[in-house]
Amino acid sequence: MSIIFSRQCEYAIQAVLYLALKPDKNMISIRELTKQLDIPYHFVAKILQDLTRKGLLVSHKGPAGGFGLGMKAKDITLLQIVEAIDGVSFMNNCVFGFPNCTDEDHCAVHDQWGKIRTKIHEMLANKNILEMAAETKKVQYHSGKQ
Amino acid sequence: MSIIFSRQCEYAIQAVLYLALKPDKNMISIRELTKQLDIPYHFVAKILQDLTRKGLLVSHKGPAGGFGLGMKAKDITLLQIVEAIDGVSFMNNCVFGFPNCTDEDHCAVHDQWGKIRTKIHEMLANKNILEMAAETKKVQYHSGKQ
DNA sequence: TTTTTTTAAGACTAAATTATCCGATATAAA
DNA sequence: TTTATATCGGATAATTTAGTCTTAAAAAAA
């Protein structure tokens, strides 16, 4: 089983995107968000709290409380979310875990993987949540009932 | 924490490469292999047994027994090892786990990730163990004592 | 034939990740 | 002021992945 990003990271991105897709200025509760996205309430609650501590989201307690974006959607990139949750150690580590794999003295796929890795980094850094939302709006939640 | 391949898969590739780098026709014991590569004996034993069942390696019990390549080094690709251990589900799944992410109706990074994923697949499919060994020989085990 | 060496197989343990539960705190509204 | 609704924080449980241990079986050599 190969993965790229942790499940936490997947949920984080889905959640931030969900907040960006909500047109109104009201805060969104964990309950609504996790129900609509069909992801686990308590687990995601922790992730949202984490993103709030790191400034990507804002939160408010009490009735009519919830979460919202901590900055303009166009100022939040995928990279920022990945950095906040998973970190970007994949940018430094050998893809097959070879020891002694450095830029001078390296494994046989080092350069090839280096290029791919750079592409991934660009994808994350260049895609902001506003674009994500715009491109997702039409396709994502059309089967959602109220 | 982001990863691409499981630790099992990393060890598998390192082990197969070690076998390919051994010039002689003798079989290599788990003990030697794991000691030289500094990876866990029992865990790797299981992986080698798995690769043997799948035909990538051959094994022989008893004194002077051990493991060897199950086919010519040039006929073993990285992809075959990854397929045997991790599978290639990353070729099909949405990189951020979005549900409803299909070719027709997809998330905002679907196409971009699709290209990257293809590059990864090419890297794995086009690199065989003979090449790996040739490119690794000079740089990998130069600090090995015995 | 006995001993030694090695893989084979399965049970077991440890650690990391994912997920849940509960009590406290803040806050808006009744 | 009381009540209901949220997040916050810490403990706990479940699952998956990583790693260990022990016994059996095969095979070569003594």
CSV table of C-alpha atoms in Angstrom, one decimal, chain A residues 1-6 9-11 13-14 17 37 78 82 85-90 94-101 104-109 112-113 116 119-120 122-124 126-127 131-132 135-136 138-143, chain B residues 1-6 9-11 13-14 17 37 78 82 85-90 94-101 104-109 112-113 116 119-120 122-124 126-127 131-132 135-136 138-143:
chain,number,residue,atom,x,y,z
A,1,MET,CA,0.0,0.0,0.0
A,2,SER,CA,1.6,3.2,-1.2
A,3,ILE,CA,0.4,6.6,-0.1
A,4,ILE,CA,1.5,10.1,-0.7
A,5,PHE,CA,-0.3,12.1,2.0
A,6,SER,CA,-1.6,10.9,5.3
A,9,CYS,CA,-3.8,15.6,5.4
A,10,GLU,CA,-6.5,14.4,3.0
A,11,TYR,CA,-9.2,15.4,5.4
A,13,ILE,CA,-7.6,19.6,2.4
A,14,GLN,CA,-11.1,18.4,1.9
A,17,LEU,CA,-12.0,23.3,0.5
A,37,LEU,CA,-18.0,15.2,3.5
A,78,LEU,CA,-2.2,23.3,-0.9
A,82,VAL,CA,0.5,19.9,3.6
A,85,ILE,CA,-0.2,18.6,8.7
A,86,ASP,CA,2.4,16.2,7.1
A,87,GLY,CA,5.4,18.4,6.7
A,88,VAL,CA,7.5,18.2,3.5
A,89,SER,CA,10.1,15.7,4.4
A,90,PHE,CA,9.3,13.8,1.2
A,94,CYS,CA,15.3,9.2,-0.8
A,95,VAL,CA,12.2,7.8,-2.3
A,96,PHE,CA,13.4,4.2,-1.5
A,97,GLY,CA,15.1,5.0,1.7
A,98,PHE,CA,18.6,4.3,0.6
A,99,PRO,CA,21.1,5.4,3.1
A,100,ASN,CA,24.0,7.5,1.7
A,101,CYS,CA,21.7,8.9,-0.9
A,104,GLU,CA,26.7,14.0,-4.8
A,105,ASP,CA,26.5,10.3,-4.1
A,106,HIS,CA,23.2,8.8,-4.8
A,107,CYS,CA,20.8,6.0,-5.8
A,108,ALA,CA,20.0,5.2,-9.4
A,109,VAL,CA,16.7,7.0,-9.5
A,112,GLN,CA,14.6,11.2,-11.9
A,113,TRP,CA,12.8,11.3,-8.6
A,116,ILE,CA,9.1,14.4,-10.1
A,119,LYS,CA,6.7,18.8,-10.0
A,120,ILE,CA,4.7,17.7,-6.9
A,122,GLU,CA,5.0,23.0,-7.8
A,123,MET,CA,1.6,21.5,-7.9
A,124,LEU,CA,1.1,22.1,-4.2
A,126,ASN,CA,0.9,26.9,-7.2
A,127,LYS,CA,-2.6,25.7,-6.4
A,131,GLU,CA,-8.8,28.1,-7.7
A,132,MET,CA,-9.5,24.7,-6.1
A,135,GLU,CA,-12.7,24.3,-10.3
A,136,THR,CA,-14.5,22.0,-7.8
A,138,LYS,CA,-19.4,22.5,-10.5
A,139,VAL,CA,-18.4,18.9,-9.9
A,140,GLN,CA,-18.1,18.1,-6.3
A,141,TYR,CA,-21.2,18.4,-4.2
A,142,HIS,CA,-24.0,18.2,-6.8
A,143,SER,CA,-25.4,15.1,-5.2
B,1,MET,CA,4.4,12.6,7.4
B,2,SER,CA,4.1,11.8,3.7
B,3,ILE,CA,5.5,8.7,2.3
B,4,ILE,CA,5.4,7.1,-1.1
B,5,PHE,CA,6.3,3.5,-0.6
B,6,SER,CA,6.0,1.4,2.5
B,9,CYS,CA,8.8,-2.0,-0.2
B,10,GLU,CA,11.9,0.1,0.6
B,11,TYR,CA,13.6,-2.9,2.2
B,13,ILE,CA,14.2,-2.9,-3.3
B,14,GLN,CA,17.3,-2.5,-1.2
B,17,LEU,CA,19.6,-4.6,-5.4
B,37,LEU,CA,22.2,-3.2,4.7
B,78,LEU,CA,11.3,-1.6,-9.8
B,82,VAL,CA,6.5,-2.4,-6.0
B,85,ILE,CA,4.8,-5.6,-2.1
B,86,ASP,CA,2.7,-2.4,-2.2
B,87,GLY,CA,0.6,-2.8,-5.2
B,88,VAL,CA,0.0,0.1,-7.5
B,89,SER,CA,-3.3,1.5,-6.2
B,90,PHE,CA,-1.7,4.9,-6.2
B,94,CYS,CA,-7.2,10.5,-6.0
B,95,VAL,CA,-4.1,11.9,-4.5
B,96,PHE,CA,-6.1,13.8,-1.8
B,97,GLY,CA,-8.7,11.1,-1.4
B,98,PHE,CA,-11.6,13.1,-2.9
B,99,PRO,CA,-14.6,10.9,-3.4
B,100,ASN,CA,-16.3,11.3,-6.8
B,101,CYS,CA,-12.9,12.0,-8.3
B,104,GLU,CA,-14.9,12.8,-16.2
B,105,ASP,CA,-15.7,14.6,-13.0
B,106,HIS,CA,-12.7,15.3,-10.9
B,107,CYS,CA,-10.8,17.4,-8.3
B,108,ALA,CA,-8.8,20.4,-9.2
B,109,VAL,CA,-5.4,18.7,-9.4
B,112,GLN,CA,-1.8,17.6,-13.0
B,113,TRP,CA,-1.4,14.7,-10.6
B,116,ILE,CA,3.1,13.2,-12.3
B,119,LYS,CA,6.1,9.9,-14.6
B,120,ILE,CA,6.4,7.8,-11.4
B,122,GLU,CA,7.5,5.3,-16.1
B,123,MET,CA,10.3,5.6,-13.6
B,124,LEU,CA,9.4,2.3,-12.0
B,126,ASN,CA,11.8,1.6,-17.1
B,127,LYS,CA,14.4,1.0,-14.4
B,131,GLU,CA,20.8,-0.7,-14.4
B,132,MET,CA,20.2,0.0,-10.8
B,135,GLU,CA,24.7,2.8,-11.3
B,136,THR,CA,24.9,2.0,-7.7
B,138,LYS,CA,30.5,2.7,-7.4
B,139,VAL,CA,28.6,4.7,-4.8
B,140,GLN,CA,26.7,2.5,-2.4
B,141,TYR,CA,28.8,0.1,-0.4
B,142,HIS,CA,32.2,1.6,-0.5
B,143,SER,CA,32.3,1.8,3.3
